[in-house]
């Protein structure tokens, strides 16, 4: 881990996010919108029946139709309490996800500290789109969606967070810095990269396919799921709540993470320790990397 939280601070972040999850779940129930835990939240479910002990966010997957329906009603129902943060709401936002942010809070990651956006404590929403059953066609779709999304990030962030370490990390950073410089030099707008990435992600949205994928992970082709392994979702116990997960969440974890029940070494326990954190009650904390 790059940094460690004070245990009480981490516990408080997790508590806020669980309260947000309760509201999120209630809203989805009201409008019959499906969702399912993904990413590290699934490992937490299966290994810890809740958060991974050092984790500081909740990852939620949604199929495109449900994702769009949620975005259409979220601010109308909860606009005073929460806000949506994504590219459509703020073109300075450099990611392809949506964050459901608690108003009045601050959770500003070091990497985004120079980007003007509503960086609050959040739930992370990942849209899963149709992909073709033909692997060759999917590889092409997924590759270009991924490339355009990384260029969107590089437009704003010259040194993105990387999983690599040592010499390899610095070599990648050098290439990233060059691309960042060229993008800025030629004044390529963020909208160009966002539209390209979105077009690739939704390329098969009107096709009958058996699989879906979130195509903007740090590594290519890591979040692929059979629709039959997603729906119908099932409620599972997570931190004392009943939260929806894919019906075959074990398969998802196994294919994405391998031996997900094995605890990783300390140096591979990642989280998002922020540059600035504020719970909205005048108790602000600055953390510097």
Short mmCIF file of C-alpha atoms in Angstrom, two decimals:
data_model
loop_
_atom_site.label_atom_id
_atom_site.label_comp_id
_atom_site.label_asym_id
_atom_site.label_seq_id
_atom_site.Cartn_x
_atom_site.Cartn_y
_atom_site.Cartn_z
CA UNK A 1 0.00 0.00 0.00
CA UNK A 2 1.22 3.48 -0.80
CA UNK A 3 -0.24 4.83 2.44
CA UNK A 4 -2.13 3.68 5.45
CA UNK A 5 -5.25 5.17 6.96
CA UNK A 6 -5.72 5.84 10.59
CA UNK A 7 -8.04 2.89 11.42
CA UNK A 8 -10.75 5.18 12.77
CA UNK A 9 -10.68 7.33 9.62
CA UNK A 10 -10.99 4.28 7.38
CA UNK A 11 -13.83 2.90 9.50
CA UNK A 12 -15.65 6.21 9.20
CA UNK A 13 -15.26 6.32 5.41
CA UNK A 14 -16.64 2.79 5.17
CA UNK A 15 -19.57 3.72 7.39
CA UNK A 16 -20.48 6.72 5.21
CA UNK A 17 -20.32 4.55 2.09
CA UNK A 18 -22.56 1.91 3.63
CA UNK A 19 -25.15 4.59 4.38
CA UNK A 20 -24.87 5.69 0.77
CA UNK A 21 -25.28 2.10 -0.37
CA UNK A 22 -28.52 1.82 1.60
CA UNK A 23 -29.92 4.86 -0.23
CA UNK A 24 -28.62 3.56 -3.55
CA UNK A 25 -30.26 0.19 -3.00
CA UNK A 26 -33.55 1.79 -1.97
CA UNK A 27 -33.58 3.93 -5.11
CA UNK A 28 -32.83 0.93 -7.31
CA UNK A 29 -35.60 -1.04 -5.63
CA UNK A 30 -38.08 1.78 -6.17
CA UNK A 31 -37.41 1.87 -9.91
CA UNK A 32 -36.61 -1.85 -10.34
CA UNK A 33 -33.08 -1.09 -11.45
CA UNK A 34 -30.63 -4.00 -11.27
CA UNK A 35 -27.09 -3.68 -9.94
CA UNK A 36 -24.39 -6.03 -8.68
CA UNK A 37 -21.23 -5.65 -6.61
CA UNK A 38 -18.00 -5.94 -8.63
CA UNK A 39 -14.26 -5.53 -8.22
CA UNK A 40 -12.79 -5.56 -4.74
CA UNK A 41 -16.29 -5.48 -3.27
CA UNK A 42 -16.81 -9.06 -4.48
CA UNK A 43 -13.57 -10.24 -2.86
CA UNK A 44 -14.68 -8.54 0.34
CA UNK A 45 -18.01 -10.36 0.14
CA UNK A 46 -16.54 -13.82 -0.35
CA UNK A 47 -13.46 -13.53 1.86
CA UNK A 48 -14.60 -11.16 4.61
CA UNK A 49 -18.43 -10.93 4.31
CA UNK A 50 -17.92 -7.18 3.94
CA UNK A 51 -15.13 -4.79 3.12
CA UNK A 52 -11.63 -5.98 2.42
CA UNK A 53 -10.11 -4.70 5.69
CA UNK A 54 -8.03 -1.97 4.00
CA UNK A 55 -10.53 -1.07 1.26
CA UNK A 56 -12.06 2.40 1.11
CA UNK A 57 -14.64 2.20 -1.66
CA UNK A 58 -17.62 0.20 -2.91
CA UNK A 59 -17.68 -0.94 -6.54
CA UNK A 60 -21.04 -1.42 -8.25
CA UNK A 61 -21.69 -2.84 -11.71
CA UNK A 62 -24.76 -2.13 -13.82
CA UNK A 63 -25.84 -3.22 -17.27
CA UNK A 64 -26.16 -0.32 -19.70
CA UNK A 65 -29.97 -0.10 -19.59
CA UNK A 66 -30.00 -0.03 -15.77
CA UNK A 67 -27.05 2.35 -15.64
CA UNK A 68 -28.83 4.85 -17.90
CA UNK A 69 -32.06 4.54 -15.94
CA UNK A 70 -30.25 5.19 -12.67
CA UNK A 71 -28.59 8.31 -14.07
CA UNK A 72 -32.00 9.54 -15.23
CA UNK A 73 -33.62 9.38 -11.78
CA UNK A 74 -30.78 9.74 -9.25
CA UNK A 75 -30.59 13.51 -9.02
CA UNK A 76 -34.35 13.95 -9.12
CA UNK A 77 -34.76 11.63 -6.15
CA UNK A 78 -31.64 12.44 -4.13
CA UNK A 79 -30.34 15.71 -5.58
CA UNK A 80 -30.09 17.43 -2.21
CA UNK A 81 -28.05 14.64 -0.68
CA UNK A 82 -26.00 13.26 -3.57
CA UNK A 83 -24.60 14.34 -6.93
CA UNK A 84 -23.55 12.48 -10.05
CA UNK A 85 -19.97 12.92 -11.17
CA UNK A 86 -19.10 11.74 -14.66
CA UNK A 87 -17.96 13.19 -17.97
CA UNK A 88 -21.47 14.16 -19.00
CA UNK A 89 -21.83 16.26 -15.85
CA UNK A 90 -18.27 17.60 -15.78
CA UNK A 91 -16.03 17.40 -18.88
CA UNK A 92 -12.97 17.79 -16.65
CA UNK A 93 -13.73 14.37 -15.12
CA UNK A 94 -11.18 12.04 -16.75
CA UNK A 95 -12.79 8.63 -16.16
CA UNK A 96 -15.43 6.50 -17.87
CA UNK A 97 -17.13 5.64 -14.59
CA UNK A 98 -19.82 7.53 -12.70
CA UNK A 99 -19.37 8.42 -9.06
CA UNK A 100 -22.38 8.92 -6.81
CA UNK A 101 -20.99 11.57 -4.49
CA UNK A 102 -22.21 12.64 -1.07
CA UNK A 103 -22.75 16.39 -1.15
CA UNK A 104 -20.69 18.45 1.27
CA UNK A 105 -17.87 15.90 1.55
CA UNK A 106 -14.41 15.86 -0.01
CA UNK A 107 -12.44 12.83 -1.13
CA UNK A 108 -9.73 14.24 -3.38
CA UNK A 109 -7.23 11.70 -4.64
CA UNK A 110 -3.67 12.85 -5.13
CA UNK A 111 -3.74 12.02 -8.84
CA UNK A 112 -6.74 14.31 -9.44
CA UNK A 113 -5.82 17.18 -7.12
CA UNK A 114 -5.46 19.64 -10.02
CA UNK A 115 -8.78 18.71 -11.63
CA UNK A 116 -11.79 20.85 -10.78
CA UNK A 117 -14.64 18.49 -9.93
CA UNK A 118 -16.96 17.50 -7.11
CA UNK A 119 -14.54 15.05 -5.51
CA UNK A 120 -16.57 13.74 -2.58
CA UNK A 121 -16.96 10.44 -0.75
CA UNK A 122 -18.53 8.19 -3.37
CA UNK A 123 -19.91 4.93 -4.68
CA UNK A 124 -18.14 3.85 -7.88
CA UNK A 125 -20.53 2.84 -10.69
CA UNK A 126 -19.22 0.71 -13.57
CA UNK A 127 -21.27 0.25 -16.73
CA UNK A 128 -21.13 -3.21 -18.33
CA UNK A 129 -21.84 -3.17 -22.06
CA UNK A 130 -22.68 -5.85 -24.59
CA UNK A 131 -19.72 -7.50 -26.26
CA UNK A 132 -19.81 -9.86 -29.24
CA UNK A 133 -19.64 -13.61 -28.73
CA UNK A 134 -16.82 -13.74 -31.25
CA UNK A 135 -13.58 -13.25 -29.29
CA UNK A 136 -11.72 -11.64 -32.16
CA UNK A 137 -14.40 -8.97 -32.55
CA UNK A 138 -14.44 -8.38 -28.80
CA UNK A 139 -10.67 -8.03 -28.60
CA UNK A 140 -10.86 -5.27 -31.21
CA UNK A 141 -13.74 -3.52 -29.47
CA UNK A 142 -12.19 -3.82 -26.02
CA UNK A 143 -8.74 -2.70 -27.15
CA UNK A 144 -9.92 0.54 -28.74
CA UNK A 145 -12.35 1.34 -25.94
CA UNK A 146 -9.46 0.89 -23.49
CA UNK A 147 -6.99 2.97 -25.53
CA UNK A 148 -9.34 5.93 -25.93
CA UNK A 149 -10.20 5.86 -22.23
CA UNK A 150 -6.51 5.92 -21.24
CA UNK A 151 -5.88 8.86 -23.56
CA UNK A 152 -8.77 10.65 -21.84
CA UNK A 153 -6.98 10.17 -18.52
CA UNK A 154 -3.60 11.19 -19.94
CA UNK A 155 -5.04 14.44 -21.21
CA UNK A 156 -5.43 15.52 -17.57
CA UNK A 157 -3.03 13.27 -15.67
CA UNK A 158 0.54 12.91 -16.98
CA UNK A 159 1.56 10.33 -14.35
CA UNK A 160 -1.41 8.02 -13.72
CA UNK A 161 -1.53 5.40 -10.98
CA UNK A 162 0.07 2.18 -12.26
CA UNK A 163 0.15 -1.40 -11.03
CA UNK A 164 3.71 -1.80 -12.29
CA UNK A 165 6.71 -0.97 -10.11
CA UNK A 166 10.38 -0.06 -10.43
CA UNK A 167 12.04 0.54 -13.79
CA UNK A 168 8.99 -0.59 -15.79
CA UNK A 169 6.80 1.93 -13.97
CA UNK A 170 9.13 4.82 -14.76
CA UNK A 171 9.40 3.78 -18.41
CA UNK A 172 5.61 3.77 -18.72
CA UNK A 173 5.42 7.13 -16.96
CA UNK A 174 7.92 8.57 -19.45
CA UNK A 175 5.69 7.48 -22.33
CA UNK A 176 2.62 8.86 -20.56
CA UNK A 177 4.30 12.23 -20.06
CA UNK A 178 5.14 12.43 -23.77
CA UNK A 179 1.55 11.61 -24.76
CA UNK A 180 0.22 14.14 -22.26
CA UNK A 181 2.49 16.81 -23.74
CA UNK A 182 1.42 16.03 -27.33
CA UNK A 183 -2.29 15.98 -26.47
CA UNK A 184 -1.96 19.38 -24.82
CA UNK A 185 0.28 20.73 -27.57
CA UNK A 186 -2.31 19.97 -30.25
CA UNK A 187 -5.24 21.04 -28.02
CA UNK A 188 -7.17 17.80 -28.45
CA UNK A 189 -10.39 18.21 -26.45
CA UNK A 190 -11.41 15.68 -23.81
CA UNK A 191 -14.72 15.21 -25.57
CA UNK A 192 -12.90 13.67 -28.56
CA UNK A 193 -11.46 10.84 -26.45
CA UNK A 194 -14.64 10.35 -24.41
CA UNK A 195 -16.85 10.01 -27.49
CA UNK A 196 -14.44 7.56 -29.09
CA UNK A 197 -14.33 5.39 -25.96
CA UNK A 198 -18.10 5.54 -25.47
CA UNK A 199 -18.76 4.65 -29.10
CA UNK A 200 -16.61 1.54 -28.81
CA UNK A 201 -18.18 0.49 -25.51
CA UNK A 202 -21.72 0.76 -26.90
CA UNK A 203 -20.91 -0.66 -30.34
CA UNK A 204 -23.01 -3.81 -29.78
CA UNK A 205 -25.66 -2.33 -27.54
CA UNK A 206 -28.49 -3.21 -29.95
CA UNK A 207 -27.14 -6.67 -30.72
CA UNK A 208 -28.15 -9.94 -29.09
CA UNK A 209 -25.06 -11.11 -27.22
CA UNK A 210 -24.42 -13.52 -24.35
CA UNK A 211 -21.65 -11.51 -22.66
CA UNK A 212 -21.01 -8.08 -21.16
CA UNK A 213 -17.84 -6.27 -20.15
CA UNK A 214 -16.55 -3.19 -18.39
CA UNK A 215 -13.78 -2.20 -20.78
CA UNK A 216 -11.88 0.50 -18.89
CA UNK A 217 -10.02 -1.41 -16.17
CA UNK A 218 -6.29 -0.78 -15.64
CA UNK A 219 -5.58 -3.96 -17.64
CA UNK A 220 -7.28 -5.15 -20.83
CA UNK A 221 -10.06 -7.74 -20.92
CA UNK A 222 -10.30 -8.28 -17.16
CA UNK A 223 -14.03 -7.68 -16.55
CA UNK A 224 -15.94 -10.06 -18.84
CA UNK A 225 -19.08 -11.84 -17.67
CA UNK A 226 -21.66 -14.15 -19.17
CA UNK A 227 -25.10 -12.61 -18.77
CA UNK A 228 -26.33 -15.91 -17.33
CA UNK A 229 -23.72 -15.49 -14.57
CA UNK A 230 -24.99 -12.00 -13.74
CA UNK A 231 -28.79 -12.30 -13.80
CA UNK A 232 -30.80 -12.93 -11.80
CA UNK A 233 -28.82 -11.13 -9.14
CA UNK A 234 -28.83 -12.52 -5.61
CA UNK A 235 -28.74 -10.70 -2.30
CA UNK A 236 -25.81 -11.62 -0.07
CA UNK A 237 -24.78 -10.51 3.40
CA UNK A 238 -22.30 -7.64 3.23
CA UNK A 239 -21.44 -5.72 6.42
CA UNK A 240 -24.80 -6.68 7.88
CA UNK A 241 -26.71 -5.54 4.79
CA UNK A 242 -28.34 -7.58 2.05
CA UNK A 243 -26.60 -6.37 -1.11
CA UNK A 244 -27.07 -7.56 -4.69
CA UNK A 245 -24.32 -9.53 -6.42
CA UNK A 246 -24.10 -11.51 -9.65
CA UNK A 247 -25.70 -14.93 -9.31
CA UNK A 248 -22.33 -16.54 -10.04
CA UNK A 249 -20.08 -14.08 -8.24
CA UNK A 250 -17.65 -16.87 -7.34
CA UNK A 251 -16.94 -17.50 -11.03
CA UNK A 252 -16.42 -13.78 -11.64
CA UNK A 253 -13.88 -13.57 -8.81
CA UNK A 254 -12.12 -16.75 -9.83
CA UNK A 255 -11.72 -15.67 -13.47
CA UNK A 256 -10.66 -12.14 -12.63
CA UNK A 257 -8.52 -12.64 -9.52
CA UNK A 258 -7.53 -16.30 -9.42
CA UNK A 259 -7.19 -17.49 -5.81
CA UNK A 260 -9.25 -14.67 -4.36
CA UNK A 261 -9.38 -16.26 -0.91
CA UNK A 262 -5.62 -15.84 -0.47
CA UNK A 263 -4.60 -12.63 1.29
CA UNK A 264 -2.20 -10.58 -0.85
CA UNK A 265 1.15 -9.38 0.51
CA UNK A 266 1.13 -5.96 2.17
CA UNK A 267 2.78 -4.23 -0.81
CA UNK A 268 -0.12 -5.26 -3.06
CA UNK A 269 -2.92 -4.07 -0.81
CA UNK A 270 -4.17 -1.05 -2.73
CA UNK A 271 -6.61 1.67 -1.76
CA UNK A 272 -7.19 5.36 -2.53
CA UNK A 273 -5.77 7.26 0.45
CA UNK A 274 -6.78 10.84 -0.46
CA UNK A 275 -4.81 14.05 -0.64
CA UNK A 276 -7.70 15.80 1.07
CA UNK A 277 -10.54 14.29 3.05
CA UNK A 278 -13.50 16.10 4.59
CA UNK A 279 -16.58 14.43 6.05
CA UNK A 280 -18.52 17.67 5.76
CA UNK A 281 -18.45 18.49 9.45
CA UNK A 282 -15.40 20.78 9.46
CA UNK A 283 -13.10 17.90 10.35
CA UNK A 284 -10.83 18.08 7.31
CA UNK A 285 -7.72 15.99 6.93
CA UNK A 286 -4.86 16.53 4.48
CA UNK A 287 -2.74 13.59 3.49
CA UNK A 288 0.29 14.08 1.29
CA UNK A 289 1.95 11.38 -0.77
#
